[in-house]
């Protein structure tokens, strides 16, 4: 046990101080403080010594230097059972500081509220993290508190132990404190990398806030949690049981596709992180029905993401099928009433979710792969019509729609579409030819359309056999990235069969 005799309090967030001050007074703890915290403590009518009076050194540099003083840091860092340390304190007339309560300048909130570089720099705390690191290092003798959320736990500890703290408590607070300083420094590091467009620095620091611990991961024997760069997620669960690891994985896969579609348009149906139906028709009900028709068997137990507000008419259709999750840009009252009848169905409001130029991370053992998201916005200059036969306007729009979906399908990927709706998807096959066959089989089994059919491939066809299989199945136009040594053979075959062939200048693997 370590008795708390002297505390240093310097907090940016001054909420909830009063109950803590009451307990510190009860146990006759001397309080040192600085700046605004000192004024707040005096305002609450508690005794307090200002840091400048305690150290005998005034604040300088407009407040940049106030707690950076040997009397402060020697009081925190000295080992109480070390005779040499004890003698140093006597020789310099320094006293022990047993409790450090500090939270930092609001750097994270400043980033959210301004892009003014000077203001951001001034909200980088120096003295606070320095004191916290010192106290956390010396947890054997010193207690460190870094958040007002810990005040109640500290109050309970002091009350239980009559003004003392246990080693177990101090060690726990130390662990949290080092996490806090690491997170704070990560925010600063990432800010400087961002403003200098340095996505891949020599040392990459990944930080996040725990949103929730999940029941398990992909399988029950795996541990899992979800973290966010923000304090909360950009999606809101309105109804249903707790989301699982697999649910979140599917939700983000669905949102990545649906947010790539025109605003207020599009339905995406996901199963095991792969789309099994996508449509961009304007009428919500027809859009959903068309997406579902692509593969109604796979859609069973899947996730539906609507890039618009879900109304009563659509809700009546959605409730006919067993689904794990329904995502919308909000729901009207009648839609919620209908869908909430299914107790376990998760309803997600994604109206605040926005895809951004963020990095994707994949970890393997102690290694991390990082890349930017494939969020390229297609324009006509990204494509070249290489066949003699030219696409109609509607064909060209369908080709771009199909390629846009294709880039979110696990490679090797083939997407067949008609009228801005997928009618066959072949995914995740080592052979591109097999993906073609799966997409064709799906089309023949569920849709078998009579209108023009187009096909998209996420990479080039290395041989004629793949495009030949598609054309034999009724495909009238194909879009694929260029780059094969057999590109000329592919173009020749397209011309011989009077097929539209468009080359994309970009490849779109998704492994």
Tab-separated table of C-alpha atoms in Angstrom:
chain	number	residue	atom	x	y	z
A	1	UNK	CA	0.000	0.000	0.000
A	2	UNK	CA	1.116	3.548	-0.724
A	3	UNK	CA	-0.412	6.454	1.178
A	4	UNK	CA	-1.405	9.452	-0.941
A	5	UNK	CA	-0.063	12.587	0.722
A	6	UNK	CA	0.445	14.932	-2.208
A	7	UNK	CA	-1.341	15.081	-5.583
A	8	UNK	CA	-0.682	17.052	-8.745
A	9	UNK	CA	-3.821	17.771	-10.802
A	10	UNK	CA	-3.584	19.286	-14.282
A	11	UNK	CA	-6.534	18.476	-16.517
A	12	UNK	CA	-7.847	19.807	-19.794
A	13	UNK	CA	-11.241	18.191	-19.192
A	14	UNK	CA	-12.347	19.645	-15.864
A	15	UNK	CA	-15.592	17.700	-15.472
A	16	UNK	CA	-16.334	15.626	-12.355
A	17	UNK	CA	-13.589	17.126	-10.180
A	18	UNK	CA	-15.787	17.944	-7.197
A	19	UNK	CA	-16.426	14.376	-5.874
A	20	UNK	CA	-12.712	13.620	-6.243
A	21	UNK	CA	-11.629	16.785	-4.436
A	22	UNK	CA	-14.020	15.955	-1.609
A	23	UNK	CA	-12.330	12.578	-1.077
A	24	UNK	CA	-8.813	14.014	-1.348
A	25	UNK	CA	-9.720	16.584	1.301
A	26	UNK	CA	-11.135	13.844	3.539
A	27	UNK	CA	-7.747	12.075	3.496
A	28	UNK	CA	-5.802	15.343	3.933
A	29	UNK	CA	-4.099	15.156	0.537
A	30	UNK	CA	-2.153	18.296	-0.424
A	31	UNK	CA	-3.047	19.457	-3.945
A	32	UNK	CA	-0.774	21.147	-6.485
A	33	UNK	CA	-2.203	22.469	-9.706
A	34	UNK	CA	-1.659	24.864	-12.591
A	35	UNK	CA	-3.426	27.269	-14.921
A	36	UNK	CA	-7.099	26.647	-15.560
A	37	UNK	CA	-7.215	23.618	-13.285
A	38	UNK	CA	-5.942	25.677	-10.365
A	39	UNK	CA	-8.664	28.271	-10.997
A	40	UNK	CA	-11.336	25.543	-11.222
A	41	UNK	CA	-10.255	23.946	-7.949
A	42	UNK	CA	-10.288	27.322	-6.187
A	43	UNK	CA	-13.691	28.044	-7.733
A	44	UNK	CA	-14.961	24.802	-6.197
A	45	UNK	CA	-13.654	26.161	-2.851
A	46	UNK	CA	-10.885	23.649	-2.223
A	47	UNK	CA	-7.325	24.449	-1.086
A	48	UNK	CA	-4.668	24.207	-3.745
A	49	UNK	CA	-1.086	25.386	-4.346
A	50	UNK	CA	-0.297	26.739	-7.795
A	51	UNK	CA	2.585	24.972	-9.560
A	52	UNK	CA	4.560	28.207	-9.994
A	53	UNK	CA	4.375	28.848	-6.227
A	54	UNK	CA	5.310	25.228	-5.509
A	55	UNK	CA	8.371	25.260	-7.796
A	56	UNK	CA	9.311	28.899	-7.285
A	57	UNK	CA	9.418	29.287	-11.083
A	58	UNK	CA	6.743	31.256	-12.959
A	59	UNK	CA	5.006	29.919	-16.045
A	60	UNK	CA	6.867	31.077	-19.154
A	61	UNK	CA	6.507	31.009	-22.939
A	62	UNK	CA	2.793	31.738	-22.734
A	63	UNK	CA	2.170	28.635	-20.640
A	64	UNK	CA	4.243	26.249	-22.754
A	65	UNK	CA	6.510	25.712	-19.743
A	66	UNK	CA	4.922	25.333	-16.318
A	67	UNK	CA	5.183	21.729	-15.032
A	68	UNK	CA	8.511	20.956	-16.745
A	69	UNK	CA	10.556	21.487	-13.574
A	70	UNK	CA	12.965	19.242	-11.582
A	71	UNK	CA	10.904	19.680	-8.395
A	72	UNK	CA	7.855	18.222	-10.160
A	73	UNK	CA	9.585	15.369	-11.937
A	74	UNK	CA	11.927	14.430	-9.091
A	75	UNK	CA	8.880	14.299	-6.808
A	76	UNK	CA	7.199	11.879	-9.217
A	77	UNK	CA	10.132	9.781	-10.406
A	78	UNK	CA	12.105	9.090	-7.244
A	79	UNK	CA	12.120	5.541	-5.918
A	80	UNK	CA	10.917	5.735	-2.349
A	81	UNK	CA	13.118	2.831	-1.190
A	82	UNK	CA	16.262	4.146	-2.919
A	83	UNK	CA	18.582	5.887	-0.411
A	84	UNK	CA	20.389	7.871	-3.103
A	85	UNK	CA	17.072	9.171	-4.506
A	86	UNK	CA	15.920	10.055	-1.018
A	87	UNK	CA	19.113	11.992	-0.358
A	88	UNK	CA	18.764	13.879	-3.667
A	89	UNK	CA	15.312	15.054	-2.605
A	90	UNK	CA	16.638	16.213	0.789
A	91	UNK	CA	19.588	18.032	-0.792
A	92	UNK	CA	17.300	19.880	-3.222
A	93	UNK	CA	14.441	20.442	-0.759
A	94	UNK	CA	12.029	18.480	-2.970
A	95	UNK	CA	8.955	16.522	-1.818
A	96	UNK	CA	7.279	13.353	-3.012
A	97	UNK	CA	4.290	13.587	-5.357
A	98	UNK	CA	2.205	10.445	-4.858
A	99	UNK	CA	-0.703	10.995	-7.214
A	100	UNK	CA	-0.718	12.497	-10.715
A	101	UNK	CA	-4.072	13.305	-12.304
A	102	UNK	CA	-3.631	14.546	-15.866
A	103	UNK	CA	-5.578	14.489	-19.105
A	104	UNK	CA	-4.161	16.034	-22.220
A	105	UNK	CA	-4.885	19.010	-24.444
A	106	UNK	CA	-7.714	17.950	-26.783
A	107	UNK	CA	-5.585	17.269	-29.856
A	108	UNK	CA	-8.060	14.771	-31.340
A	109	UNK	CA	-11.033	17.126	-30.939
A	110	UNK	CA	-8.962	19.974	-32.393
A	111	UNK	CA	-8.343	17.917	-35.546
A	112	UNK	CA	-12.099	17.381	-35.858
A	113	UNK	CA	-12.897	21.067	-35.435
A	114	UNK	CA	-10.227	22.913	-37.401
A	115	UNK	CA	-7.657	22.595	-40.165
A	116	UNK	CA	-5.691	25.588	-38.836
A	117	UNK	CA	-2.175	24.206	-38.466
A	118	UNK	CA	-1.106	26.767	-35.818
A	119	UNK	CA	-4.090	25.915	-33.597
A	120	UNK	CA	-3.429	22.221	-34.044
A	121	UNK	CA	0.230	22.604	-33.047
A	122	UNK	CA	-0.680	24.572	-29.909
A	123	UNK	CA	-2.937	21.691	-28.869
A	124	UNK	CA	-0.032	19.253	-28.720
A	125	UNK	CA	0.434	18.665	-25.008
A	126	UNK	CA	4.037	18.358	-23.800
A	127	UNK	CA	3.972	18.714	-20.030
A	128	UNK	CA	0.953	16.454	-19.507
A	129	UNK	CA	2.290	13.352	-21.279
A	130	UNK	CA	5.699	13.932	-19.673
A	131	UNK	CA	4.209	13.813	-16.163
A	132	UNK	CA	2.019	10.838	-17.049
A	133	UNK	CA	4.942	8.852	-18.421
A	134	UNK	CA	6.998	9.645	-15.315
A	135	UNK	CA	4.211	8.576	-12.953
A	136	UNK	CA	3.416	5.466	-14.995
A	137	UNK	CA	7.078	4.434	-15.010
A	138	UNK	CA	7.214	4.825	-11.233
A	139	UNK	CA	3.924	2.957	-10.590
A	140	UNK	CA	5.546	1.070	-7.743
A	141	UNK	CA	5.247	4.294	-5.707
A	142	UNK	CA	3.003	6.662	-7.666
A	143	UNK	CA	-0.612	6.502	-8.824
A	144	UNK	CA	-1.466	7.970	-12.217
A	145	UNK	CA	-4.964	8.864	-13.464
A	146	UNK	CA	-5.490	9.900	-17.107
A	147	UNK	CA	-9.263	10.199	-17.487
A	148	UNK	CA	-12.238	11.451	-15.506
A	149	UNK	CA	-13.776	8.035	-16.206
A	150	UNK	CA	-11.233	6.663	-13.701
A	151	UNK	CA	-12.212	9.053	-10.885
A	152	UNK	CA	-14.861	6.752	-9.447
A	153	UNK	CA	-12.442	3.829	-9.379
A	154	UNK	CA	-9.834	5.995	-7.628
A	155	UNK	CA	-12.395	7.227	-5.104
A	156	UNK	CA	-13.395	3.638	-4.331
A	157	UNK	CA	-9.754	2.602	-3.954
A	158	UNK	CA	-8.920	5.475	-1.585
A	159	UNK	CA	-12.070	4.872	0.446
A	160	UNK	CA	-11.448	1.137	0.673
A	161	UNK	CA	-7.804	1.538	1.708
A	162	UNK	CA	-8.169	4.625	3.906
A	163	UNK	CA	-6.314	7.037	1.612
A	164	UNK	CA	-3.889	4.530	0.080
A	165	UNK	CA	-3.666	2.655	-3.207
A	166	UNK	CA	-2.640	-0.936	-3.867
A	167	UNK	CA	0.164	-2.033	-6.180
A	168	UNK	CA	-2.366	-3.872	-8.339
A	169	UNK	CA	-4.382	-0.669	-8.820
A	170	UNK	CA	-1.296	1.424	-9.591
A	171	UNK	CA	-0.065	-1.117	-12.122
A	172	UNK	CA	-3.454	-1.162	-13.834
A	173	UNK	CA	-3.524	2.648	-14.032
A	174	UNK	CA	0.063	2.636	-15.346
A	175	UNK	CA	-0.857	0.255	-18.151
A	176	UNK	CA	-3.750	2.509	-19.137
A	177	UNK	CA	-1.551	5.604	-18.922
A	178	UNK	CA	1.091	4.244	-21.313
A	179	UNK	CA	-1.682	3.282	-23.723
A	180	UNK	CA	-3.025	6.838	-23.462
A	181	UNK	CA	0.335	8.467	-24.218
A	182	UNK	CA	0.979	6.029	-27.077
A	183	UNK	CA	-2.439	6.771	-28.572
A	184	UNK	CA	-1.914	10.519	-28.186
A	185	UNK	CA	1.485	10.377	-29.880
A	186	UNK	CA	0.041	8.165	-32.635
A	187	UNK	CA	-2.553	10.841	-33.418
A	188	UNK	CA	0.181	13.449	-33.712
A	189	UNK	CA	2.428	11.220	-35.816
A	190	UNK	CA	-0.414	10.308	-38.161
A	191	UNK	CA	-1.426	13.967	-38.484
A	192	UNK	CA	2.058	14.974	-39.629
A	193	UNK	CA	2.225	12.044	-42.049
A	194	UNK	CA	-1.164	13.005	-43.454
A	195	UNK	CA	-0.358	16.669	-44.095
A	196	UNK	CA	2.888	15.662	-45.805
A	197	UNK	CA	1.173	12.902	-47.868
A	198	UNK	CA	3.412	10.254	-46.345
A	199	UNK	CA	1.225	7.127	-46.269
A	200	UNK	CA	4.143	4.781	-45.717
A	201	UNK	CA	6.619	6.228	-43.175
A	202	UNK	CA	9.560	4.268	-41.806
A	203	UNK	CA	7.486	3.374	-38.750
A	204	UNK	CA	3.706	3.027	-39.048
A	205	UNK	CA	1.597	3.590	-35.935
A	206	UNK	CA	-1.929	2.185	-35.934
A	207	UNK	CA	-4.307	3.477	-33.276
A	208	UNK	CA	-7.967	2.959	-32.493
A	209	UNK	CA	-10.664	3.082	-29.851
A	210	UNK	CA	-12.370	-0.077	-28.653
A	211	UNK	CA	-15.990	-0.022	-29.816
A	212	UNK	CA	-16.885	-3.406	-28.374
A	213	UNK	CA	-15.537	-6.847	-27.628
A	214	UNK	CA	-17.353	-9.366	-29.773
A	215	UNK	CA	-18.563	-12.768	-28.600
A	216	UNK	CA	-16.011	-14.438	-30.867
A	217	UNK	CA	-14.341	-14.093	-34.249
A	218	UNK	CA	-15.043	-15.885	-37.526
A	219	UNK	CA	-15.391	-19.051	-35.458
A	220	UNK	CA	-16.273	-19.634	-31.776
A	221	UNK	CA	-12.702	-20.545	-30.781
A	222	UNK	CA	-11.338	-17.181	-32.021
A	223	UNK	CA	-11.243	-13.978	-29.965
A	224	UNK	CA	-12.467	-10.761	-31.534
A	225	UNK	CA	-13.154	-7.054	-31.033
A	226	UNK	CA	-13.884	-4.039	-33.207
A	227	UNK	CA	-11.920	-0.791	-32.966
A	228	UNK	CA	-12.431	2.538	-34.700
A	229	UNK	CA	-10.310	5.615	-35.345
A	230	UNK	CA	-13.325	7.496	-33.988
A	231	UNK	CA	-14.936	7.058	-30.575
A	232	UNK	CA	-17.917	5.327	-32.213
A	233	UNK	CA	-18.729	3.739	-35.557
A	234	UNK	CA	-20.328	5.684	-38.395
A	235	UNK	CA	-23.183	3.175	-38.398
A	236	UNK	CA	-25.986	2.896	-35.842
A	237	UNK	CA	-27.713	-0.347	-34.917
A	238	UNK	CA	-31.436	0.346	-34.546
A	239	UNK	CA	-32.651	-3.166	-33.780
A	240	UNK	CA	-31.652	-6.800	-33.368
A	241	UNK	CA	-29.168	-8.952	-31.526
A	242	UNK	CA	-25.490	-8.107	-31.133
A	243	UNK	CA	-23.478	-7.901	-34.319
A	244	UNK	CA	-20.817	-10.563	-34.820
A	245	UNK	CA	-17.370	-10.408	-36.403
A	246	UNK	CA	-18.785	-11.899	-39.600
A	247	UNK	CA	-21.694	-9.432	-39.564
A	248	UNK	CA	-19.308	-6.475	-39.376
A	249	UNK	CA	-17.131	-7.922	-42.124
A	250	UNK	CA	-20.166	-8.315	-44.391
A	251	UNK	CA	-21.578	-4.891	-43.458
A	252	UNK	CA	-18.384	-3.084	-44.448
A	253	UNK	CA	-18.158	-5.121	-47.670
A	254	UNK	CA	-21.755	-4.151	-48.480
A	255	UNK	CA	-21.245	-0.478	-47.681
A	256	UNK	CA	-18.057	-0.269	-49.740
A	257	UNK	CA	-20.020	-1.354	-52.807
A	258	UNK	CA	-23.284	0.507	-52.157
A	259	UNK	CA	-21.499	3.818	-51.492
A	260	UNK	CA	-19.713	3.459	-54.837
A	261	UNK	CA	-23.106	3.558	-56.603
A	262	UNK	CA	-24.901	6.796	-57.533
A	263	UNK	CA	-26.375	8.595	-54.506
A	264	UNK	CA	-29.817	7.411	-53.379
A	265	UNK	CA	-29.553	4.503	-55.830
A	266	UNK	CA	-28.621	0.882	-55.477
A	267	UNK	CA	-29.128	-2.329	-53.540
A	268	UNK	CA	-26.293	-4.709	-52.675
A	269	UNK	CA	-26.814	-8.209	-51.309
A	270	UNK	CA	-23.790	-9.759	-49.594
A	271	UNK	CA	-22.974	-13.300	-48.514
A	272	UNK	CA	-19.612	-14.100	-46.935
A	273	UNK	CA	-18.213	-10.685	-47.931
A	274	UNK	CA	-18.976	-11.311	-51.623
A	275	UNK	CA	-21.824	-9.687	-53.555
A	276	UNK	CA	-24.437	-12.149	-54.787
A	277	UNK	CA	-26.663	-9.464	-56.291
A	278	UNK	CA	-26.330	-5.761	-57.121
A	279	UNK	CA	-28.695	-3.391	-58.880
A	280	UNK	CA	-28.678	0.358	-59.509
A	281	UNK	CA	-32.259	0.828	-60.697
A	282	UNK	CA	-33.992	3.979	-59.491
A	283	UNK	CA	-37.166	2.405	-58.063
A	284	UNK	CA	-36.282	0.959	-54.612
A	285	UNK	CA	-38.533	-2.104	-54.786
A	286	UNK	CA	-37.588	-2.985	-58.355
A	287	UNK	CA	-33.939	-2.406	-57.456
A	288	UNK	CA	-34.147	-4.874	-54.567
A	289	UNK	CA	-36.099	-7.472	-56.558
A	290	UNK	CA	-33.601	-7.260	-59.413
A	291	UNK	CA	-30.609	-7.658	-57.070
A	292	UNK	CA	-32.301	-10.603	-55.359
A	293	UNK	CA	-33.085	-12.296	-58.689
A	294	UNK	CA	-29.360	-12.568	-59.478
A	295	UNK	CA	-28.948	-15.334	-56.871
A	296	UNK	CA	-31.906	-15.746	-54.477
A	297	UNK	CA	-30.460	-18.946	-53.013
A	298	UNK	CA	-27.214	-17.323	-51.864
A	299	UNK	CA	-29.137	-14.265	-50.612
A	300	UNK	CA	-30.857	-16.401	-47.964
A	301	UNK	CA	-29.320	-15.477	-44.601
A	302	UNK	CA	-27.323	-12.658	-46.189
A	303	UNK	CA	-27.038	-8.906	-45.785
A	304	UNK	CA	-28.950	-6.318	-47.805
A	305	UNK	CA	-27.572	-2.790	-48.104
A	306	UNK	CA	-29.752	-0.031	-49.577
A	307	UNK	CA	-28.134	3.225	-50.618
A	308	UNK	CA	-31.296	5.142	-49.682
A	309	UNK	CA	-33.939	5.460	-46.948
A	310	UNK	CA	-36.000	2.277	-46.584
A	311	UNK	CA	-39.760	2.815	-46.819
A	312	UNK	CA	-42.814	0.711	-45.973
A	313	UNK	CA	-43.227	-0.714	-49.486
A	314	UNK	CA	-39.661	-2.021	-49.562
A	315	UNK	CA	-39.858	-3.256	-45.969
A	316	UNK	CA	-42.808	-5.477	-46.908
A	317	UNK	CA	-40.611	-7.105	-49.562
A	318	UNK	CA	-37.566	-7.404	-47.315
A	319	UNK	CA	-39.459	-9.128	-44.531
A	320	UNK	CA	-40.364	-12.031	-46.861
A	321	UNK	CA	-36.779	-13.323	-46.856
A	322	UNK	CA	-34.642	-14.518	-43.955
A	323	UNK	CA	-31.833	-11.975	-43.645
A	324	UNK	CA	-29.169	-11.396	-41.009
A	325	UNK	CA	-28.792	-7.629	-41.505
A	326	UNK	CA	-30.592	-4.862	-43.393
A	327	UNK	CA	-28.708	-1.610	-43.951
A	328	UNK	CA	-30.292	1.620	-45.096
A	329	UNK	CA	-29.720	5.345	-45.108
A	330	UNK	CA	-32.254	5.413	-42.285
A	331	UNK	CA	-35.732	3.830	-42.176
A	332	UNK	CA	-39.139	5.458	-42.092
A	333	UNK	CA	-41.389	4.739	-39.094
A	334	UNK	CA	-43.592	2.186	-40.887
A	335	UNK	CA	-40.579	0.319	-42.259
A	336	UNK	CA	-39.137	0.040	-38.748
A	337	UNK	CA	-42.447	-1.181	-37.353
A	338	UNK	CA	-42.616	-3.938	-39.975
A	339	UNK	CA	-38.997	-5.066	-39.772
A	340	UNK	CA	-38.740	-4.932	-35.974
A	341	UNK	CA	-41.251	-7.780	-35.796
A	342	UNK	CA	-38.289	-10.019	-36.524
A	343	UNK	CA	-36.599	-10.085	-33.134
A	344	UNK	CA	-33.094	-11.078	-34.242
A	345	UNK	CA	-32.921	-9.119	-37.500
A	346	UNK	CA	-30.251	-6.419	-37.241
A	347	UNK	CA	-31.255	-3.045	-38.671
A	348	UNK	CA	-28.421	-0.630	-39.417
A	349	UNK	CA	-28.649	3.086	-40.164
A	350	UNK	CA	-25.675	3.950	-42.389
A	351	UNK	CA	-26.744	7.480	-43.323
A	352	UNK	CA	-23.586	8.865	-41.664
A	353	UNK	CA	-21.234	6.353	-43.281
A	354	UNK	CA	-19.012	7.803	-45.984
A	355	UNK	CA	-16.287	5.995	-47.888
A	356	UNK	CA	-13.045	7.924	-47.729
A	357	UNK	CA	-9.467	7.692	-48.951
A	358	UNK	CA	-8.376	5.416	-46.149
A	359	UNK	CA	-5.812	2.655	-45.989
A	360	UNK	CA	-6.667	-1.035	-45.798
A	361	UNK	CA	-4.756	-3.295	-43.414
A	362	UNK	CA	-4.251	-7.047	-43.569
A	363	UNK	CA	-2.183	-8.740	-40.887
A	364	UNK	CA	-0.300	-12.016	-41.120
A	365	UNK	CA	1.589	-13.196	-38.043
A	366	UNK	CA	3.697	-10.154	-37.051
A	367	UNK	CA	3.497	-8.543	-40.480
A	368	UNK	CA	1.048	-5.983	-41.863
A	369	UNK	CA	0.138	-5.351	-45.488
A	370	UNK	CA	-1.152	-1.834	-46.164
A	371	UNK	CA	-2.665	-0.377	-49.299
A	372	UNK	CA	-5.050	2.356	-50.371
A	373	UNK	CA	-8.648	1.334	-51.100
A	374	UNK	CA	-9.694	0.677	-54.701
A	375	UNK	CA	-11.986	3.698	-54.703
A	376	UNK	CA	-11.137	5.028	-58.173
A	377	UNK	CA	-13.985	6.963	-59.755
A	378	UNK	CA	-14.315	5.791	-63.337
A	379	UNK	CA	-14.440	8.216	-66.263
A	380	UNK	CA	-14.504	7.655	-70.031
A	381	UNK	CA	-10.764	8.360	-70.325
A	382	UNK	CA	-10.113	5.209	-68.238
A	383	UNK	CA	-11.432	3.024	-71.062
A	384	UNK	CA	-10.673	2.327	-74.696
A	385	UNK	CA	-13.047	0.659	-77.163
A	386	UNK	CA	-10.753	-1.723	-79.051
A	387	UNK	CA	-13.281	-3.690	-81.117
A	388	UNK	CA	-14.692	-2.709	-84.485
A	389	UNK	CA	-18.197	-2.828	-83.064
A	390	UNK	CA	-18.868	0.111	-80.768
A	391	UNK	CA	-21.016	-0.067	-77.619
A	392	UNK	CA	-24.345	1.697	-77.419
A	393	UNK	CA	-24.754	4.233	-74.645
A	394	UNK	CA	-26.699	1.763	-72.481
A	395	UNK	CA	-24.139	-0.989	-73.142
A	396	UNK	CA	-21.280	1.263	-72.124
A	397	UNK	CA	-23.105	2.250	-68.910
A	398	UNK	CA	-23.731	-1.428	-68.167
A	399	UNK	CA	-20.081	-2.283	-68.792
A	400	UNK	CA	-18.896	0.348	-66.327
A	401	UNK	CA	-21.542	-0.785	-63.794
A	402	UNK	CA	-20.361	-4.395	-64.148
A	403	UNK	CA	-16.690	-3.466	-63.747
A	404	UNK	CA	-17.508	-1.348	-60.686
A	405	UNK	CA	-19.157	-4.366	-59.038
A	406	UNK	CA	-16.417	-6.676	-60.297
A	407	UNK	CA	-13.689	-4.838	-58.393
A	408	UNK	CA	-15.417	-5.720	-55.107
A	409	UNK	CA	-15.755	-9.430	-55.941
A	410	UNK	CA	-13.066	-11.840	-54.765
A	411	UNK	CA	-10.620	-12.638	-57.556
A	412	UNK	CA	-10.781	-14.230	-60.000
A	413	UNK	CA	-13.976	-12.300	-60.659
A	414	UNK	CA	-16.473	-12.299	-63.500
A	415	UNK	CA	-19.665	-10.218	-63.382
A	416	UNK	CA	-22.502	-10.472	-65.897
A	417	UNK	CA	-25.011	-7.657	-65.995
A	418	UNK	CA	-27.960	-6.280	-67.872
A	419	UNK	CA	-29.882	-3.061	-67.296
A	420	UNK	CA	-27.556	-1.965	-64.451
A	421	UNK	CA	-28.238	-5.185	-62.562
A	422	UNK	CA	-26.014	-8.189	-62.003
A	423	UNK	CA	-27.380	-11.415	-63.496
A	424	UNK	CA	-24.443	-13.705	-62.778
A	425	UNK	CA	-21.369	-13.492	-60.530
A	426	UNK	CA	-18.416	-15.861	-60.509
A	427	UNK	CA	-15.997	-15.265	-57.644
A	428	UNK	CA	-12.921	-16.489	-55.830
A	429	UNK	CA	-11.764	-19.140	-58.294
A	430	UNK	CA	-8.090	-19.895	-59.022
A	431	UNK	CA	-9.133	-20.261	-62.681
A	432	UNK	CA	-10.720	-17.331	-64.525
A	433	UNK	CA	-12.364	-19.887	-66.808
A	434	UNK	CA	-14.103	-21.459	-63.804
A	435	UNK	CA	-15.325	-18.028	-62.673
A	436	UNK	CA	-16.804	-17.519	-66.160
A	437	UNK	CA	-18.603	-20.843	-65.942
A	438	UNK	CA	-19.995	-20.124	-62.466
A	439	UNK	CA	-21.291	-16.714	-63.569
A	440	UNK	CA	-22.905	-18.260	-66.663
A	441	UNK	CA	-24.469	-21.088	-64.632
A	442	UNK	CA	-25.927	-18.592	-62.161
A	443	UNK	CA	-27.369	-16.538	-65.011
A	444	UNK	CA	-28.992	-19.552	-66.682
A	445	UNK	CA	-30.337	-20.874	-63.398
A	446	UNK	CA	-31.920	-17.689	-62.043
A	447	UNK	CA	-32.389	-14.991	-64.692
A	448	UNK	CA	-31.713	-16.077	-68.311
A	449	UNK	CA	-32.429	-12.574	-69.669
A	450	UNK	CA	-33.476	-11.840	-73.229
A	451	UNK	CA	-31.887	-8.363	-73.323
A	452	UNK	CA	-28.269	-7.437	-74.059
A	453	UNK	CA	-25.854	-9.015	-71.586
A	454	UNK	CA	-22.423	-7.571	-70.797
A	455	UNK	CA	-19.515	-9.076	-68.874
A	456	UNK	CA	-16.711	-7.636	-66.776
A	457	UNK	CA	-13.471	-9.277	-65.723
A	458	UNK	CA	-11.265	-7.933	-62.926
A	459	UNK	CA	-8.113	-8.731	-64.933
A	460	UNK	CA	-7.224	-9.561	-68.527
A	461	UNK	CA	-8.123	-12.826	-70.218
A	462	UNK	CA	-4.798	-14.565	-70.778
A	463	UNK	CA	-6.301	-16.775	-73.501
A	464	UNK	CA	-9.263	-16.668	-75.854
A	465	UNK	CA	-11.053	-19.540	-74.058
A	466	UNK	CA	-12.531	-17.291	-71.326
A	467	UNK	CA	-14.040	-14.653	-73.600
A	468	UNK	CA	-15.102	-17.427	-76.008
A	469	UNK	CA	-17.095	-19.114	-73.254
A	470	UNK	CA	-18.824	-15.815	-72.423
A	471	UNK	CA	-19.717	-15.036	-76.042
A	472	UNK	CA	-21.055	-18.550	-76.591
A	473	UNK	CA	-23.400	-17.929	-73.664
A	474	UNK	CA	-24.943	-14.833	-75.225
A	475	UNK	CA	-22.718	-12.014	-73.958
A	476	UNK	CA	-22.696	-9.115	-76.417
A	477	UNK	CA	-20.055	-6.854	-74.819
A	478	UNK	CA	-17.015	-7.440	-72.591
A	479	UNK	CA	-14.878	-5.120	-70.494
A	480	UNK	CA	-11.472	-6.223	-69.227
A	481	UNK	CA	-8.137	-4.643	-68.278
A	482	UNK	CA	-5.473	-4.740	-70.988
A	483	UNK	CA	-1.991	-6.125	-70.484
A	484	UNK	CA	-1.947	-9.704	-71.742
A	485	UNK	CA	0.581	-10.770	-74.371
A	486	UNK	CA	-2.508	-12.187	-76.102
A	487	UNK	CA	-4.470	-8.915	-76.159
A	488	UNK	CA	-4.322	-8.862	-79.975
A	489	UNK	CA	-5.768	-12.374	-80.101
A	490	UNK	CA	-8.609	-11.332	-77.796
A	491	UNK	CA	-9.372	-8.276	-79.956
A	492	UNK	CA	-9.260	-10.429	-83.101
A	493	UNK	CA	-11.707	-12.928	-81.618
A	494	UNK	CA	-14.078	-10.134	-80.527
A	495	UNK	CA	-14.071	-8.739	-84.070
A	496	UNK	CA	-14.641	-12.159	-85.613
A	497	UNK	CA	-17.696	-12.648	-83.382
A	498	UNK	CA	-19.003	-9.085	-83.757
A	499	UNK	CA	-18.592	-8.525	-79.997
A	500	UNK	CA	-18.017	-5.198	-78.276
A	501	UNK	CA	-14.674	-5.220	-76.445
A	502	UNK	CA	-13.601	-2.432	-74.102
A	503	UNK	CA	-10.232	-2.302	-72.390
A	504	UNK	CA	-9.886	-0.781	-68.932
A	505	UNK	CA	-6.613	0.953	-68.164
A	506	UNK	CA	-6.752	-0.289	-64.570
A	507	UNK	CA	-6.777	-3.792	-63.108
A	508	UNK	CA	-9.065	-4.576	-60.166
A	509	UNK	CA	-7.973	-7.671	-58.235
A	510	UNK	CA	-9.481	-8.164	-54.794
A	511	UNK	CA	-7.743	-10.955	-52.919
